[in-house]
Amino acid sequence: MTPFPHLLAPLDLGHVTLKNRVLMGSMHTGLEETGDWNRVAEFYATRVRGGVGLMVTGGMAPNREGGVFPGAAGLFTPADIENHRIVTDRVHQAGGLIAMQILHAGRYAYGKDCVSASAVKSPISPFVPRELDEDGIEKQIADIVAAALRAQEAGYDGVEIMGSEGYFLNQFLVTHVNRRTDRWGGTYENRMRLPVEVVRRVRAAVRPDFILIYRISLIDLVPDGSTWDEVVQLAQAVQAAGASILNTGIGWHEARVPTIATSVPRAGFAHLTARLRGEVTIPVIASNRINAPDVAEGILASGGADMVSMARPFLADPDFVAKAAAGRADEIAPCIACNQACLDHTFSGRLTSCLVNPQACHETVLRYEPAGRIKSVAVVGAGPAGMMAALVAARRGHRVVIFDRSPRLGGQLNLARRVPGKEEFDGLVAWFAASVAKAGIDLRLGVQADVADLRGFDEVIVATGVLPRDAGIAGQELALGYAEVLRGAAVGARVAVIGAGGIGFDVAEFLVAGGHSATIDAALWRREWGVGDPADVAGGLVAPAPVPAARQVWLLQRKPEKPGRGLGKTTGWIHRAALQAKGVKMWGGVSYREISARGLRIERGGVEEWLEVDQVVLCAGQIPDRGLADRLAAAGIAAHVIGGADVAAELDAKRAIDQGARLAAGL
Ligand code: NAP
Ligand code: SF4
């Protein structure tokens, strides 16, 4: 008996039966824009083979003005239709079902031709949208219907009409953007006319068994957003207009509340989907921060949804469903919701991939083929770089031994997992441990391997990681290292953190949290970020009520800019806002003079002052730990040096894992 009976149960939509309750949610990968449609097709087909019940493509623009950015993918020409047919054919051959998302960005379209309900600029775009007149609105509807028809012609099994996240249709729903006084604005009846009309006309145009998913915003998290009564009214109207399924969206892109980052509690918004489910009769899909089969099963078993949507988890592991079904859930590579290789890439114009799985979106170019000659491989260092190299080498058939002087595997991941809001790292370390064990790798923990131990291996991989940089500050022997603090060293009521990189921010969050993590307490998390109930307040926004900081923290750097500029593109603002809410003083342009029993003497803006703190914590970056690599070189033993031992600057788990995987793919 499977532990996931609800997740794996089929879902009868009347005209078609889905093989399970798992929807792979829409993701913009950038693959379509490469023009390599074989690669696009392989991305989706790989996930069909991994067991997904129904998948939704990245958003396709219905017209040029609705594209998220100039040149955004869409289905405009007969050639486009033929390209998309490559995808749908491959998906169908693999036994899957796929719907195309129609995404009209409205005022989020990054271009001067963008359009919306009213000429109200979004805070996340420099462009003021053009207010559509009656004919303009009719054109948008006609273009969306035409896109649905082209999707049908291209072989898709359905479409998802994007009506959430603050995009075009969502913009018409709320007075936050819709200031119109004609029949498309004013009363809610009028404001919801556009999305309902779109669904009605698409349904009328497509064949009866074509799946029509409408993605509805359950909580806008912007001022003057929808009320809960309005959400229900829209859901019922969309159902009556012919939608087959309601998918759910949380928060507009401009919202200042995180909705998918790793510090958001797992299934943190699923209670709203459960509430909506009682108001409609078509299937309802829960989404946001669902990344493990037990979480998904819990939602379905409690009657909270008919399906669950997961998107990034299928980048981390395309075989998520198959592994859950086969009783191998511990082998599912977990999405840690870091955004580092997916959304951060998307928003900087790079192809999407995954920190945990460098093959994601590179299925045709990064392949782990069986090795031509089986070799003995020694890996020194069981951090992310070393473990990934070992796993890929073992998967290819090599005989692998891992050495690590620590009694546990994980390297620096074991520090990250102690930071409140980074609990997902627990799952990543557990996955590495389970995978290393199942791969038959000879894991020698608590063993300091040196030159003599490594003679005789066909390949030696040095992944010995990093050492803290010597900050060279007078009196620094009185300071604590970040690792000591994260491992639980006693700290007082006033602390200065030297260095405001990723680790400085992590340490500051650790210090102010005082042992409590809102990420594992959804009610507390909602209070801290000001997430209310849309039934009480339109849009679901209330005043944030952060728990007071456990101590006063100064987070310092020498660069004059604002601390945190180098953090992740889509997550840096969350870290800055979290520390701001806890009263952390984040100062740039600081020179360090000395550390003494009195505290830290600094100079800032030409003025010297003492920060009278109980402790100073050094988070001043890293240097490569090349001791072993140098000794091997001196002994004439060739070795591959990867991860922090190779280059420490701007090292993160993404680069370490990617480097490990690529090296081992070629051994
Ligand atoms: P880092 O990002 O390179 O930051 C080092 C900090 O130390 C900077 O603020 C730097 O700022 C300061 N610094 C450098 N040399 C110094 C010196 N001699 N004396 C005093 N201060 C000095 O390194 P990290 O914070 O150790 O993080 C390492 C890597 O882990 C990062 O690249 C990051 O990608 C990754 N990481 C990421 C996250 C995340 O949230 N995504 C979290 C943890 C770690 P100034 O030079 O201006 O003083
Ligand atoms: Fe998840 Fe991070 Fe991979 Fe994105 S990069 S899919 S957030 S693990």
XYZ file of C-alpha atoms and ligand atoms in Angstrom:
723
model
C 0.000 0.000 0.000
C 1.461 3.344 -1.044
C 1.805 6.071 1.576
C 0.453 8.479 -1.037
C -2.934 7.037 -2.069
C -4.584 10.420 -2.631
C -1.660 11.831 -4.608
C -1.588 8.834 -6.916
C -5.371 8.524 -7.397
C -6.666 9.280 -10.906
C -8.872 12.310 -11.464
C -11.822 12.038 -13.835
C -12.498 15.370 -15.523
C -15.488 13.920 -17.384
C -13.948 13.934 -20.838
C -10.443 12.903 -19.839
C -8.916 11.125 -16.848
C -5.669 12.366 -15.312
C -3.460 9.555 -14.044
C -2.774 11.249 -10.708
C -3.328 14.472 -8.783
C -0.074 16.143 -9.707
C 0.079 19.195 -11.931
C 3.455 20.449 -13.038
C 2.846 24.179 -12.743
C 3.899 26.723 -15.326
C 7.535 27.823 -15.349
C 9.302 30.188 -17.648
C 12.492 28.317 -18.471
C 13.765 30.365 -21.406
C 14.020 27.162 -23.467
C 11.475 28.263 -26.084
C 13.523 31.378 -26.761
C 16.587 29.236 -27.625
C 14.742 28.033 -30.720
C 15.872 24.469 -29.970
C 12.498 22.740 -29.923
C 14.006 19.299 -29.500
C 15.408 20.571 -26.216
C 12.033 22.018 -25.184
C 10.324 18.729 -26.026
C 12.869 16.701 -24.083
C 12.419 18.937 -21.021
C 8.710 18.122 -20.907
C 8.954 14.479 -22.026
C 11.481 13.764 -19.277
C 8.907 14.906 -16.730
C 6.118 12.858 -18.343
C 8.331 9.785 -18.007
C 8.729 10.802 -14.362
C 4.994 10.402 -13.841
C 3.408 13.888 -13.857
C -0.377 13.725 -14.391
C -0.796 17.003 -16.247
C 1.668 19.714 -17.072
C 1.379 23.368 -17.997
C 3.893 25.121 -20.224
C 5.617 28.390 -19.480
C 3.461 31.408 -20.239
C 2.879 32.083 -23.947
C 1.952 35.593 -24.970
C -1.314 35.940 -26.923
C 0.045 39.023 -28.697
C 3.107 41.258 -28.789
C 1.785 43.845 -26.306
C 1.008 41.120 -23.750
C 4.468 39.491 -23.797
C 6.348 39.592 -20.498
C 9.326 41.049 -22.369
C 9.953 42.021 -26.014
C 10.370 38.812 -28.010
C 8.665 36.647 -25.370
C 7.563 33.289 -26.717
C 4.081 32.991 -28.163
C 2.163 31.070 -30.741
C 1.822 33.564 -33.537
C 2.678 31.932 -36.859
C 2.198 28.563 -38.620
C 5.899 27.926 -37.930
C 5.283 28.480 -34.194
C 2.469 25.931 -34.322
C 4.751 23.373 -35.966
C 7.419 23.978 -33.295
C 4.930 23.479 -30.500
C 3.725 20.309 -32.189
C 7.208 18.859 -31.660
C 6.580 19.304 -27.929
C 3.018 17.982 -27.819
C 3.890 14.961 -29.990
C 6.808 14.033 -27.737
C 4.671 14.459 -24.607
C 1.881 12.326 -26.049
C 4.297 9.623 -27.201
C 5.528 9.451 -23.600
C 1.918 9.091 -22.393
C 1.452 12.563 -20.934
C -0.976 15.452 -21.118
C 0.051 19.073 -21.553
C -1.781 22.389 -21.437
C -0.358 25.641 -22.739
C -0.470 28.651 -20.474
C -1.727 31.846 -22.060
C -0.050 34.688 -20.229
C -0.994 38.270 -20.979
C 1.218 40.400 -18.771
C -0.779 43.651 -19.028
C 1.168 46.377 -17.211
C 3.846 43.839 -16.190
C 4.867 43.574 -19.875
C 8.356 45.051 -20.020
C 7.864 47.406 -22.944
C 6.378 50.746 -23.872
C 3.446 49.123 -25.717
C 2.050 47.550 -22.563
C -1.683 47.886 -21.923
C -3.984 47.619 -18.939
C -7.333 48.589 -17.462
C -6.066 52.050 -16.559
C -2.853 53.982 -17.037
C -1.531 53.060 -13.588
C 2.165 52.161 -13.513
C 3.333 49.151 -11.547
C 6.088 49.691 -8.957
C 8.122 46.925 -10.616
C 8.071 48.356 -14.140
C 9.257 51.658 -15.598
C 6.453 51.648 -18.205
C 3.067 53.337 -17.811
C 0.506 51.107 -19.533
C -1.870 52.458 -22.145
C -5.489 52.391 -20.992
C -7.431 50.197 -23.368
C -10.601 51.479 -24.998
C -13.562 49.233 -25.781
C -12.072 48.122 -29.114
C -8.725 47.527 -27.458
C -10.306 45.242 -24.878
C -12.139 43.334 -27.594
C -8.839 42.887 -29.430
C -7.193 41.413 -26.324
C -10.050 38.952 -25.859
C -9.918 37.966 -29.513
C -6.139 37.461 -29.300
C -6.481 35.222 -26.241
C -9.169 33.152 -27.973
C -6.972 32.905 -31.066
C -4.052 31.737 -28.913
C -6.245 29.021 -27.394
C -7.287 27.869 -30.856
C -3.683 27.798 -32.036
C -2.766 25.793 -28.927
C -5.479 23.303 -29.832
C -4.173 23.137 -33.392
C -0.645 22.566 -32.071
C -1.859 19.478 -30.218
C -2.137 20.753 -26.664
C -4.676 19.028 -24.440
C -5.827 22.307 -22.985
C -4.872 25.797 -21.944
C -4.330 27.543 -18.645
C -5.569 31.118 -18.663
C -3.360 33.102 -16.342
C -5.616 35.215 -14.161
C -3.469 35.656 -11.063
C -0.122 37.049 -9.894
C -1.154 40.566 -10.890
C -1.123 39.936 -14.644
C -3.555 41.447 -17.174
C -6.812 39.760 -16.149
C -6.009 40.229 -12.451
C -5.409 43.933 -13.128
C -8.996 44.409 -14.306
C -10.375 42.792 -11.144
C -9.205 45.325 -8.592
C -9.438 49.072 -8.079
C -5.699 48.971 -7.317
C -5.304 49.241 -11.122
C -8.802 49.409 -12.612
C -10.084 53.004 -12.340
C -12.523 52.701 -15.255
C -16.086 53.940 -15.211
C -17.364 52.035 -18.284
C -18.781 48.505 -18.329
C -15.269 47.078 -17.631
C -14.806 49.020 -14.377
C -16.605 50.324 -11.304
C -18.730 47.570 -9.736
C -17.196 44.134 -9.201
C -19.664 42.763 -11.745
C -18.024 45.070 -14.282
C -14.425 44.511 -13.127
C -14.725 40.747 -13.457
C -16.354 40.998 -16.863
C -13.037 40.617 -18.717
C -11.782 37.336 -17.151
C -15.262 35.784 -17.295
C -15.733 36.853 -20.904
C -12.321 35.434 -21.804
C -13.206 32.049 -20.289
C -16.668 32.036 -21.910
C -15.332 32.833 -25.374
C -12.402 30.430 -25.173
C -14.744 27.652 -24.063
C -17.110 28.449 -26.939
C -14.267 28.343 -29.458
C -12.422 25.155 -28.482
C -13.578 21.551 -28.697
C -15.619 20.263 -25.730
C -12.928 17.952 -24.340
C -10.253 20.666 -24.361
C -9.084 21.241 -20.762
C -9.567 24.838 -19.663
C -7.726 25.763 -16.478
C -8.286 29.199 -14.996
C -5.643 30.406 -12.549
C -7.345 32.542 -9.937
C -5.684 34.828 -7.386
C -6.764 33.779 -3.888
C -4.994 36.568 -2.028
C -3.530 39.521 -3.920
C -1.323 40.861 -1.100
C -1.571 44.394 -2.532
C -3.646 47.318 -1.261
C -7.191 47.422 -2.673
C -6.951 43.804 -3.744
C -9.873 41.413 -4.068
C -12.008 40.505 -1.081
C -12.760 36.864 -0.366
C -16.387 37.330 -1.458
C -15.117 38.641 -4.787
C -12.751 35.679 -5.191
C -15.666 33.293 -4.647
C -17.927 35.269 -6.982
C -15.284 35.121 -9.711
C -14.596 31.422 -9.163
C -18.272 30.596 -9.544
C -18.624 32.782 -12.608
C -15.547 31.259 -14.232
C -16.919 27.793 -13.513
C -20.255 28.745 -15.079
C -18.388 30.169 -18.090
C -16.846 26.775 -18.790
C -13.575 26.324 -16.881
C -12.668 22.669 -16.240
C -10.248 23.278 -13.351
C -9.348 26.175 -11.049
C -5.659 26.553 -10.363
C -4.723 28.994 -7.630
C -2.227 31.843 -7.456
C -0.887 33.669 -4.424
C 0.191 37.307 -4.357
C 0.959 39.777 -7.112
C 4.527 40.024 -8.361
C 4.736 43.513 -6.881
C 3.631 42.300 -3.413
C 6.145 42.909 -0.634
C 5.343 39.577 0.971
C 7.338 36.523 -0.075
C 5.145 33.762 -1.509
C 7.485 31.074 -2.810
C 10.876 31.689 -1.169
C 12.406 29.069 1.082
C 11.464 31.001 4.231
C 7.754 30.751 3.347
C 6.181 27.892 5.339
C 5.477 24.753 3.365
C 1.897 24.785 2.024
C 1.596 28.172 3.757
C -1.373 29.284 1.653
C -3.156 25.951 1.133
C -5.847 26.852 3.686
C -7.253 29.340 1.162
C -7.538 26.686 -1.546
C -9.374 24.463 0.931
C -11.822 27.278 1.593
C -12.407 27.882 -2.117
C -13.007 24.185 -2.731
C -16.237 24.362 -0.717
C -17.584 27.064 -3.036
C -17.263 25.383 -6.464
C -17.834 21.948 -7.957
C -14.958 21.802 -10.469
C -11.557 20.523 -9.259
C -9.386 23.002 -7.396
C -5.581 22.940 -7.319
C -3.425 23.986 -4.344
C -0.062 25.635 -5.016
C 2.923 27.443 -3.451
C 5.647 25.852 -1.355
C 4.492 22.283 -1.851
C 7.687 20.348 -2.483
C 7.394 16.907 -0.923
C 4.975 14.035 -1.491
C 3.913 13.894 2.162
C 3.008 17.601 2.110
C 0.984 17.104 -1.076
C -0.661 13.966 0.279
C -1.616 15.796 3.495
C -3.407 18.547 1.557
C -5.318 16.078 -0.600
C -6.130 13.661 2.232
C -7.575 16.476 4.343
C -9.869 17.491 1.488
C -7.962 20.723 0.960
C -7.717 20.359 -2.829
C -8.389 18.000 -5.732
C -4.882 18.360 -7.136
C -1.580 19.901 -6.130
C 0.575 22.050 -8.331
C 4.330 21.835 -8.059
C 6.656 23.570 -10.469
C 10.225 23.976 -9.200
C 10.179 20.487 -7.598
C 10.117 19.114 -11.154
C 13.301 20.986 -11.950
C 14.941 19.444 -8.890
C 13.690 15.959 -9.726
C 11.782 15.059 -12.896
C 11.060 11.624 -11.408
C 9.274 13.007 -8.345
C 6.001 11.129 -8.926
C 7.576 7.888 -10.122
C 9.842 7.751 -7.082
C 6.934 8.497 -4.720
C 4.896 5.740 -6.386
C 7.761 3.250 -6.178
C 8.251 3.746 -2.422
C 11.494 5.646 -3.034
C 10.416 9.057 -1.728
C 13.731 9.438 0.128
C 15.440 9.505 -3.283
C 13.504 12.549 -4.509
C 15.957 15.406 -4.907
C 14.269 18.196 -2.965
C 13.594 21.660 -4.303
C 14.904 23.881 -1.516
C 13.013 26.919 -2.874
C 16.252 28.910 -3.160
C 15.448 30.373 -6.623
C 19.182 30.525 -7.287
C 19.294 28.605 -10.553
C 15.685 29.001 -11.665
C 14.001 32.362 -11.048
C 17.240 34.256 -10.430
C 18.383 33.007 -13.842
C 15.067 33.831 -15.509
C 15.121 37.384 -14.200
C 18.672 37.921 -15.387
C 18.029 36.589 -18.881
C 19.774 33.253 -18.342
C 18.413 29.801 -19.049
C 16.713 28.199 -16.080
C 18.293 25.249 -14.329
C 18.320 23.942 -10.775
C 20.813 24.166 -7.942
C 20.086 20.574 -6.965
C 19.877 19.216 -10.505
C 22.173 20.820 -13.096
C 20.576 18.645 -15.793
C 17.306 20.606 -15.522
C 16.691 22.346 -18.858
C 19.985 20.854 -20.031
C 18.582 17.364 -20.620
C 20.013 17.104 -24.104
C 23.422 18.618 -23.351
C 24.429 17.415 -19.876
C 24.092 13.645 -19.923
C 25.238 11.057 -17.419
C 26.071 8.227 -19.842
C 27.448 4.862 -18.698
C 31.248 5.116 -18.481
C 33.283 3.571 -21.320
C 35.901 2.311 -18.838
C 35.075 1.775 -15.193
C 37.507 3.624 -12.948
C 38.261 3.879 -9.254
C 37.464 7.408 -8.104
C 38.456 9.012 -4.788
C 36.558 12.092 -3.670
C 37.955 14.045 -0.734
C 35.294 16.200 0.886
C 31.641 15.319 1.410
C 30.268 18.814 0.827
C 27.930 19.591 -2.076
C 30.660 19.622 -4.762
C 32.211 16.341 -3.643
C 28.951 14.502 -3.106
C 27.515 15.528 -6.452
C 30.689 14.472 -8.233
C 30.573 11.147 -6.378
C 26.899 10.543 -7.187
C 27.270 11.248 -10.896
C 30.462 9.175 -11.112
C 28.764 6.246 -9.341
C 25.682 6.547 -11.508
C 27.910 6.225 -14.556
C 29.341 2.993 -13.184
C 32.585 4.119 -11.558
C 33.715 2.696 -8.187
C 33.685 5.660 -5.817
C 35.121 6.281 -2.357
C 34.350 9.505 -0.452
C 36.614 10.633 2.395
C 35.720 13.385 4.845
C 37.446 14.199 8.104
C 34.095 15.242 9.621
C 31.896 12.540 11.171
C 28.956 13.672 9.001
C 28.473 14.441 5.357
C 27.190 17.771 4.087
C 30.063 20.210 4.579
C 28.858 23.815 4.723
C 25.258 22.670 4.131
C 25.291 21.635 7.783
C 25.769 25.284 8.734
C 23.118 26.599 6.344
C 20.510 24.230 7.796
C 20.882 25.896 11.238
C 19.680 29.251 9.936
C 15.993 29.966 10.611
C 14.175 29.963 7.295
C 16.643 27.527 5.729
C 15.080 24.339 7.067
C 14.880 22.968 3.519
C 18.626 22.347 3.715
C 17.821 19.497 6.118
C 16.063 17.729 3.266
C 18.962 18.378 0.911
C 21.503 16.846 3.304
C 19.146 13.892 3.922
C 18.800 13.379 0.160
C 22.563 13.400 -0.348
C 22.927 10.878 2.484
C 20.236 8.547 1.115
C 21.532 8.828 -2.451
C 25.160 8.172 -1.473
C 24.061 5.106 0.487
C 21.892 3.721 -2.326
C 24.537 4.362 -4.970
C 26.842 1.913 -3.226
C 29.472 4.582 -2.640
C 32.111 3.715 -0.048
C 31.657 6.588 2.427
C 34.525 7.003 4.869
C 33.570 9.689 7.374
C 35.911 10.779 10.142
C 38.845 9.922 7.858
C 41.440 12.545 6.969
C 42.668 11.280 3.597
C 46.146 12.362 2.539
C 48.547 11.708 -0.313
C 49.337 8.129 0.723
C 45.645 7.179 0.862
C 45.012 8.529 -2.609
C 47.769 6.787 -4.536
C 46.444 4.117 -6.851
C 43.053 5.649 -7.655
C 42.391 6.252 -11.341
C 40.889 9.666 -10.557
C 41.240 11.897 -7.500
C 38.771 14.702 -6.856
C 39.662 17.303 -4.258
C 36.569 19.013 -2.821
C 38.016 20.133 0.484
C 36.049 23.369 0.582
C 36.978 26.673 2.152
C 38.676 28.313 5.114
C 37.571 31.622 6.679
C 39.461 34.602 5.288
C 41.838 36.372 7.656
C 40.207 39.780 8.037
C 43.413 41.225 9.495
C 41.652 43.338 12.137
C 43.547 44.199 15.329
C 42.203 42.117 18.212
C 40.289 39.708 15.948
C 41.349 36.763 18.130
C 38.609 38.000 20.500
C 35.963 37.597 17.782
C 33.873 34.522 17.024
C 33.840 32.751 13.677
C 30.476 32.345 11.932
C 30.656 28.574 12.212
C 31.042 28.786 15.999
C 27.989 31.026 16.233
C 25.843 28.818 14.007
C 26.928 25.782 16.030
C 25.565 27.450 19.163
C 28.348 29.499 20.822
C 26.944 31.762 23.560
C 26.309 35.349 22.413
C 25.106 38.379 24.341
C 22.517 41.088 23.809
C 24.555 43.248 21.415
C 26.475 41.752 18.499
C 28.398 43.193 15.548
C 28.702 41.097 12.381
C 31.690 41.906 10.155
C 30.863 41.139 6.538
C 27.428 41.407 4.905
C 27.603 38.685 2.251
C 25.284 35.675 2.178
C 26.792 34.312 5.367
C 26.688 37.651 7.217
C 22.983 37.918 6.421
C 22.408 34.317 7.503
C 24.224 34.901 10.794
C 22.285 38.132 11.446
C 18.991 36.263 10.843
C 20.152 33.499 13.182
C 21.066 36.026 15.889
C 17.823 38.026 15.841
C 15.578 34.953 15.675
C 16.716 33.677 19.064
C 15.965 30.059 18.232
C 12.480 30.599 16.751
C 11.798 30.047 13.082
C 8.591 31.475 11.658
C 9.055 29.175 8.666
C 7.870 26.236 10.752
C 5.053 28.227 12.371
C 2.718 29.432 9.609
C 0.506 31.558 11.890
C 3.555 33.372 13.282
C 4.973 33.800 9.777
C 1.735 35.416 8.589
C 1.750 37.848 11.535
C 5.395 38.737 10.918
C 4.813 39.516 7.228
C 1.387 41.126 7.646
C -0.639 38.459 5.857
C -4.263 38.690 6.943
C -7.423 36.996 5.819
C -8.908 38.346 2.573
C -12.303 37.676 4.169
C -11.466 40.426 6.695
C -9.371 42.811 4.617
C -9.309 43.325 0.839
C -6.141 41.833 -0.653
C -5.276 40.126 2.640
C -2.753 42.745 3.780
C -2.518 43.793 7.431
C 0.180 45.620 9.410
C 3.196 43.343 9.993
C 3.750 42.438 13.652
C 7.306 41.100 13.862
C 8.385 39.374 17.048
C 10.992 41.658 18.683
C 14.583 40.716 17.877
C 16.366 38.493 20.381
C 19.264 40.979 20.430
C 20.569 44.145 18.803
C 22.662 43.348 15.758
C 24.889 45.505 13.556
C 25.606 44.075 10.089
C 28.620 45.821 8.588
C 30.604 46.010 5.367
C 33.355 48.198 3.989
C 31.780 48.877 0.591
C 29.830 52.139 0.690
C 26.744 50.624 -0.988
C 23.685 49.312 0.826
C 24.398 45.859 2.347
C 22.728 42.977 0.540
C 23.084 44.171 -3.048
C 24.908 40.994 -4.012
C 22.224 38.644 -2.675
C 19.918 36.678 -4.979
C 17.943 38.756 -7.477
C 14.561 37.408 -6.404
C 15.334 36.812 -2.724
C 17.709 39.570 -1.609
C 14.815 41.936 -0.835
C 13.306 39.314 1.483
C 16.496 39.040 3.555
C 16.866 42.818 3.730
C 13.205 43.291 4.719
C 13.404 40.536 7.346
C 16.419 42.126 9.024
C 14.926 45.601 8.772
C 11.813 44.365 10.549
C 14.030 43.125 13.377
C 15.792 46.470 13.729
C 19.182 45.258 12.464
C 21.450 48.191 11.694
C 22.836 47.484 8.202
C 25.736 49.809 7.540
C 28.008 50.149 4.512
C 31.152 52.277 4.270
C 32.599 51.002 7.552
C 36.347 50.744 8.356
C 37.314 48.405 11.169
C 39.891 49.796 13.626
C 40.101 47.285 16.474
C 38.264 44.674 18.475
C 38.679 44.717 22.259
C 36.809 43.818 25.429
C 34.940 47.097 24.918
C 33.565 46.012 21.546
C 34.355 47.104 17.987
C 35.934 50.429 17.082
C 34.915 51.571 13.614
C 35.115 54.606 11.406
C 32.106 55.639 9.373
C 31.695 58.819 7.354
C 34.991 60.117 8.749
C 33.813 59.684 12.351
C 35.238 57.111 14.755
C 32.966 55.372 17.217
C 32.872 52.377 19.515
C 30.128 49.822 19.021
C 29.933 48.539 22.571
C 28.952 45.001 21.746
C 29.263 41.740 23.631
C 30.587 39.849 20.611
C 31.983 40.476 17.168
C 31.330 37.760 14.575
C 33.595 37.407 11.547
C 31.765 36.700 8.266
C 34.470 38.207 6.065
C 34.393 35.642 3.262
C 36.412 32.561 2.439
C 39.604 31.354 0.818
C 40.110 27.954 -0.850
C 41.366 25.134 1.370
C 44.073 23.952 -1.044
C 46.330 22.164 1.432
C 45.634 18.693 0.063
C 45.582 19.866 -3.556
C 49.045 21.388 -3.097
C 50.434 18.255 -1.402
C 49.067 16.060 -4.211
C 50.638 18.319 -6.819
C 53.981 18.168 -4.982
C 53.744 14.362 -4.972
C 53.042 14.306 -8.708
C 49.484 12.977 -8.337
C 47.050 14.530 -10.785
C 43.818 15.682 -9.166
C 40.671 17.552 -10.113
C 40.019 20.449 -7.738
C 36.394 21.553 -7.482
C 34.036 23.694 -5.393
C 35.434 26.094 -2.804
C 38.831 24.389 -2.927
C 39.005 25.577 -6.529
C 37.571 29.113 -6.298
C 36.155 30.395 -3.016
C 34.989 33.811 -4.192
C 31.235 33.905 -4.593
C 31.087 30.206 -3.996
C 27.647 28.849 -3.369
C 26.065 25.424 -3.452
C 24.830 26.050 -7.002
C 28.304 26.460 -8.442
C 29.706 23.660 -6.297
C 27.067 21.130 -7.341
C 27.195 22.156 -10.983
C 30.983 21.848 -11.100
C 30.877 18.449 -9.404
C 28.240 17.126 -11.802
C 29.976 18.380 -14.945
C 33.352 17.008 -13.924
C 31.953 13.566 -13.141
C 29.866 13.520 -16.340
C 33.142 13.549 -18.265
C 35.300 11.155 -16.231
P 30.901 36.947 0.514
O 29.571 36.956 -0.089
O 32.089 37.057 -0.357
O 30.923 38.131 1.583
C 32.034 38.438 2.325
C 31.790 39.714 3.125
O 32.946 40.016 3.845
C 31.453 40.901 2.272
O 30.425 41.617 2.916
C 32.751 41.699 2.255
O 32.348 43.039 2.205
C 33.406 41.316 3.550
N 34.867 41.229 3.490
C 35.644 40.748 2.500
N 36.951 40.807 2.837
C 37.000 41.347 4.058
C 38.059 41.684 4.926
N 39.327 41.449 4.609
N 37.750 42.234 6.105
C 36.474 42.470 6.448
N 35.430 42.175 5.662
C 35.679 41.615 4.480
O 31.132 35.672 1.377
P 30.205 34.922 2.408
O 29.224 35.819 3.078
O 31.170 34.195 3.260
O 29.397 33.935 1.533
C 30.058 32.989 0.755
C 29.162 32.566 -0.362
O 28.136 31.760 0.146
C 28.530 33.744 -1.050
O 29.150 33.995 -2.274
C 27.140 33.370 -1.230
O 26.835 33.202 -2.598
C 26.972 32.030 -0.534
N 25.853 32.163 0.371
C 24.687 32.543 -0.145
C 23.620 32.700 0.665
C 22.319 33.109 0.100
O 21.502 33.620 0.800
N 22.034 32.914 -1.163
C 23.728 32.498 2.012
C 24.960 32.103 2.523
C 26.027 31.962 1.681
P 33.352 44.279 2.165
O 34.522 43.832 1.335
O 32.557 45.386 1.572
O 33.677 44.558 3.587
Fe 14.202 24.685 -6.371
Fe 16.451 26.102 -6.007
Fe 16.261 24.217 -7.909
Fe 14.945 26.511 -8.178
S 17.161 26.253 -8.116
S 14.160 24.479 -8.576
S 14.325 26.871 -6.094
S 16.194 23.913 -5.705
